[in-house]
PDB file of C-alpha atoms in Angstrom:
ATOM      1  CA  MET K  15      20.792 -79.193  38.592  1.00 67.00           C
ATOM      2  CA  THR K  16      17.119 -79.558  37.653  1.00 77.00           C
ATOM      3  CA  SER K  17      16.552 -76.142  39.095  1.00 87.00           C
ATOM      4  CA  LEU K  18      18.951 -74.695  36.686  1.00 86.00           C
ATOM      5  CA  PHE K  19      17.313 -76.839  33.841  1.00 86.00           C
ATOM      6  CA  ALA K  20      14.030 -75.830  34.774  1.00 88.00           C
ATOM      7  CA  GLN K  21      15.144 -72.052  34.957  1.00 91.00           C
ATOM      8  CA  GLU K  22      16.896 -72.554  31.303  1.00 90.00           C
ATOM      9  CA  ILE K  23      13.584 -73.710  30.011  1.00 91.00           C
ATOM     10  CA  ARG K  24      11.523 -70.910  31.503  1.00 92.00           C
ATOM     11  CA  LEU K  25      13.902 -68.402  30.239  1.00 92.00           C
ATOM     12  CA  SER K  26      13.778 -70.116  26.982  1.00 93.00           C
ATOM     13  CA  LYS K  27       9.853 -69.759  26.752  1.00 94.00           C
ATOM     14  CA  ARG K  28      10.112 -66.090  27.876  1.00 95.00           C
ATOM     15  CA  HIS K  29      12.903 -65.321  24.976  1.00 94.00           C
ATOM     16  CA  GLU K  30      10.191 -67.096  22.581  1.00 95.00           C
ATOM     17  CA  ASP K  31       7.460 -65.031  23.800  1.00 94.00           C
ATOM     18  CA  ILE K  32       9.474 -61.820  23.552  1.00 95.00           C
ATOM     19  CA  VAL K  33      10.380 -62.752  20.173  1.00 95.00           C
ATOM     20  CA  SER K  34       6.920 -63.420  19.015  1.00 94.00           C
ATOM     21  CA  GLN K  35       5.974 -59.997  20.523  1.00 96.00           C
ATOM     22  CA  ARG K  36       8.677 -58.313  18.481  1.00 95.00           C
ATOM     23  CA  LEU K  37       7.594 -59.734  15.206  1.00 95.00           C
ATOM     24  CA  MET K  38       3.995 -59.157  15.949  1.00 96.00           C
ATOM     25  CA  LEU K  39       4.656 -55.548  16.776  1.00 95.00           C
ATOM     26  CA  LEU K  40       7.259 -55.250  13.579  1.00 94.00           C
ATOM     27  CA  GLN K  41       4.316 -56.558  11.481  1.00 95.00           C
ATOM     28  CA  GLN K  42       1.987 -53.947  12.937  1.00 94.00           C
ATOM     29  CA  MET K  43       4.513 -51.061  12.384  1.00 94.00           C
ATOM     30  CA  GLU K  44       4.847 -52.159   8.701  1.00 93.00           C
ATOM     31  CA  ASN K  45       1.034 -52.292   8.336  1.00 91.00           C
ATOM     32  CA  LYS K  46       0.566 -48.960   9.942  1.00 91.00           C
ATOM     33  CA  LEU K  47       3.388 -47.361   7.685  1.00 88.00           C
ATOM     34  CA  GLY K  48       1.721 -49.104   4.728  1.00 86.00           C
ATOM     35  CA  ASP K  49      -1.709 -47.378   5.654  1.00 84.00           C
ATOM     36  CA  GLN K  50       0.120 -44.259   6.216  1.00 84.00           C
ATOM     37  CA  ASN K  51       1.707 -44.242   2.758  1.00 80.00           C
ATOM     38  CA  LYS K  52      -1.587 -45.084   1.310  1.00 82.00           C
ATOM     39  CA  GLU K  53      -3.410 -42.010   2.960  1.00 80.00           C
ATOM     40  CA  LYS K  54      -0.158 -39.716   1.850  1.00 80.00           C
ATOM     41  CA  THR K  55      -0.808 -40.404  -1.864  1.00 82.00           C
ATOM     42  CA  PRO K  56      -4.234 -38.818  -2.207  1.00 83.00           C
ATOM     43  CA  GLN K  57      -2.979 -36.046   0.275  1.00 84.00           C
ATOM     44  CA  MET K  58       0.001 -35.096  -1.842  1.00 86.00           C
ATOM     45  CA  GLN K  59      -2.229 -35.125  -4.907  1.00 88.00           C
ATOM     46  CA  ARG K  60      -4.893 -32.628  -3.129  1.00 90.00           C
ATOM     47  CA  ALA K  61      -1.644 -30.586  -2.023  1.00 90.00           C
ATOM     48  CA  GLU K  62      -0.429 -30.574  -5.618  1.00 92.00           C
ATOM     49  CA  THR K  63      -3.915 -29.538  -7.002  1.00 93.00           C
ATOM     50  CA  ALA K  64      -4.348 -26.858  -4.290  1.00 94.00           C
ATOM     51  CA  LEU K  65      -0.939 -25.641  -5.472  1.00 95.00           C
ATOM     52  CA  GLN K  66      -1.820 -25.292  -9.129  1.00 95.00           C
ATOM     53  CA  ARG K  67      -5.314 -23.758  -8.364  1.00 96.00           C
ATOM     54  CA  ASN K  68      -3.307 -21.084  -5.945  1.00 95.00           C
ATOM     55  CA  LEU K  69      -1.220 -20.205  -8.608  1.00 95.00           C
ATOM     56  CA  SER K  70      -3.797 -20.032 -11.209  1.00 96.00           C
ATOM     57  CA  LEU K  71      -5.678 -17.784  -8.997  1.00 95.00           C
ATOM     58  CA  LEU K  72      -2.661 -15.435  -8.201  1.00 95.00           C
ATOM     59  CA  LYS K  73      -2.104 -15.086 -12.034  1.00 96.00           C
ATOM     60  CA  ASP K  74      -5.638 -14.217 -12.566  1.00 95.00           C
ATOM     61  CA  ILE K  75      -5.223 -11.592  -9.666  1.00 95.00           C
ATOM     62  CA  GLU K  76      -2.251 -10.042 -11.267  1.00 94.00           C
ATOM     63  CA  ALA K  77      -3.884  -9.810 -14.517  1.00 93.00           C
ATOM     64  CA  ALA K  78      -6.823  -8.048 -12.781  1.00 91.00           C
ATOM     65  CA  GLU K  79      -4.553  -5.877 -11.050  1.00 90.00           C
ATOM     66  CA  LYS K  80      -2.924  -4.946 -14.347  1.00 87.00           C
ATOM     67  CA  SER K  81      -6.190  -4.175 -15.945  1.00 85.00           C
ATOM     68  CA  LEU K  82      -7.423  -2.048 -13.019  1.00 83.00           C
ATOM     69  CA  GLN K  83      -4.021  -0.007 -12.948  1.00 79.00           C
ATOM     70  CA  THR K  84      -4.327   0.761 -16.710  1.00 75.00           C
ATOM     71  CA  GLN K  85      -8.138   1.735 -16.304  1.00 74.00           C
ATOM     72  CA  ASN K  86      -7.140   4.223 -13.371  1.00 72.00           C
ATOM     73  CA  HIS K  87      -4.050   5.458 -14.920  1.00 70.00           C
ATOM     74  CA  PRO K  88      -4.755   6.195 -18.441  1.00 72.00           C
ATOM     75  CA  VAL K  89      -2.119   7.574 -21.092  1.00 75.00           C
ATOM     76  CA  PRO K  90      -2.268  11.493 -20.309  1.00 78.00           C
ATOM     77  CA  PRO K  91      -3.175  13.790 -23.063  1.00 85.00           C
ATOM     78  CA  PRO K  92      -0.455  15.183 -25.229  1.00 87.00           C
ATOM     79  CA  GLU K  93      -0.555  18.661 -23.729  1.00 90.00           C
ATOM     80  CA  VAL K  94       0.007  17.332 -20.188  1.00 88.00           C
ATOM     81  CA  ALA K  95       2.968  15.294 -21.476  1.00 87.00           C
ATOM     82  CA  SER K  96       4.292  18.278 -23.247  1.00 90.00           C
ATOM     83  CA  LEU K  97       4.104  20.232 -20.044  1.00 92.00           C
ATOM     84  CA  GLU K  98       5.725  17.658 -17.918  1.00 92.00           C
ATOM     85  CA  THR K  99       8.537  17.328 -20.456  1.00 92.00           C
ATOM     86  CA  LEU K 100       8.966  21.299 -20.105  1.00 93.00           C
ATOM     87  CA  TYR K 101       8.712  21.031 -16.435  1.00 93.00           C
ATOM     88  CA  TRP K 102      11.716  18.296 -16.096  1.00 93.00           C
ATOM     89  CA  ALA K 103      13.662  20.534 -18.765  1.00 92.00           C
ATOM     90  CA  SER K 104      13.212  23.639 -16.422  1.00 89.00           C
ATOM     91  CA  VAL K 105      14.325  21.619 -13.275  1.00 88.00           C
ATOM     92  CA  GLU K 106      17.451  20.099 -15.158  1.00 89.00           C
ATOM     93  CA  GLU K 107      18.116  23.677 -16.236  1.00 87.00           C
ATOM     94  CA  TYR K 108      17.922  25.323 -12.747  1.00 85.00           C
ATOM     95  CA  ILE K 109      19.677  22.071 -11.228  1.00 86.00           C
ATOM     96  CA  PRO K 110      23.076  23.622 -11.491  1.00 84.00           C
ATOM     97  CA  LYS K 111      22.175  27.034 -10.203  1.00 81.00           C
ATOM     98  CA  TRP K 112      20.477  25.705  -7.117  1.00 83.00           C
ATOM     99  CA  GLU K 113      22.919  22.614  -6.369  1.00 85.00           C
ATOM    100  CA  GLN K 114      25.663  24.800  -5.003  1.00 82.00           C
ATOM    101  CA  PHE K 115      23.320  26.964  -3.093  1.00 82.00           C
ATOM    102  CA  LEU K 116      21.786  24.051  -1.528  1.00 83.00           C
ATOM    103  CA  LEU K 117      25.236  22.514  -0.773  1.00 85.00           C
ATOM    104  CA  GLY K 118      25.902  25.684   1.078  1.00 83.00           C
ATOM    105  CA  ARG K 119      28.790  26.582  -1.297  1.00 82.00           C
ATOM    106  CA  ALA K 120      27.063  29.588  -3.059  1.00 80.00           C
ATOM    107  CA  PRO K 121      24.701  32.579  -2.395  1.00 79.00           C
ATOM    108  CA  TYR K 122      20.982  32.458  -3.337  1.00 78.00           C
ATOM    109  CA  PRO K 123      20.767  32.065  -7.075  1.00 77.00           C
ATOM    110  CA  ILE K 124      20.481  35.222  -9.074  1.00 70.00           C
ATOM    111  CA  GLY K 125      17.219  35.610 -11.558  1.00 61.00           C
ATOM    112  CA  VAL K 126      15.164  33.442  -9.058  1.00 52.00           C
ATOM    113  CA  GLU K 127      15.295  35.750  -6.041  1.00 49.00           C
ATOM    114  CA  ASN K 128      12.398  37.682  -7.540  1.00 53.00           C
ATOM    115  CA  PRO K 129       9.200  35.241  -7.535  1.00 52.00           C
ATOM    116  CA  ASN K 130       7.528  37.135 -10.202  1.00 57.00           C
ATOM    117  CA  GLU K 131      10.624  36.976 -12.616  1.00 60.00           C
ATOM    118  CA  ALA K 132      10.808  33.309 -12.056  1.00 56.00           C
ATOM    119  CA  GLU K 133       6.959  32.937 -12.642  1.00 60.00           C
ATOM    120  CA  ALA K 134       7.412  35.138 -15.941  1.00 64.00           C
ATOM    121  CA  THR K 135      10.202  32.803 -17.186  1.00 63.00           C
ATOM    122  CA  ILE K 136       7.924  29.854 -16.485  1.00 60.00           C
ATOM    123  CA  GLN K 137       5.043  31.128 -18.348  1.00 64.00           C
ATOM    124  CA  LYS K 138       7.145  32.062 -21.298  1.00 65.00           C
ATOM    125  CA  GLU K 139       8.652  28.625 -21.308  1.00 60.00           C
ATOM    126  CA  VAL K 140       5.097  26.964 -21.258  1.00 60.00           C
ATOM    127  CA  ARG K 141       3.967  29.108 -24.155  1.00 65.00           C
ATOM    128  CA  GLN K 142       6.913  27.956 -26.217  1.00 61.00           C
TER     129      GLN K 142
END
């Protein structure tokens, strides 16, 4: 019986040691978590600042890109715009003639067969 009583006392002390170690480890974990949270706050602020800076830089780059595009592609002179309009009008005029030919449903369009005649037609439209 005394051996059981001695064993009970030993187990009770062992239990107290384990519980005290557990409490100590829990306290260390809480301290470490608090330290990590303290470290995260400035890190989050730095990340937010970096994000704002990057967005600002991106806007500046886009503005510079637009500026360069307008400098590289100025508005064409009125003569060029007029020629472009005439060109697209001519294309739209000839589309029905060529469409059936290109789909294989009709013979080669008449009036375009002779390249000199086609060139004369284009020259005439440009002068108008």
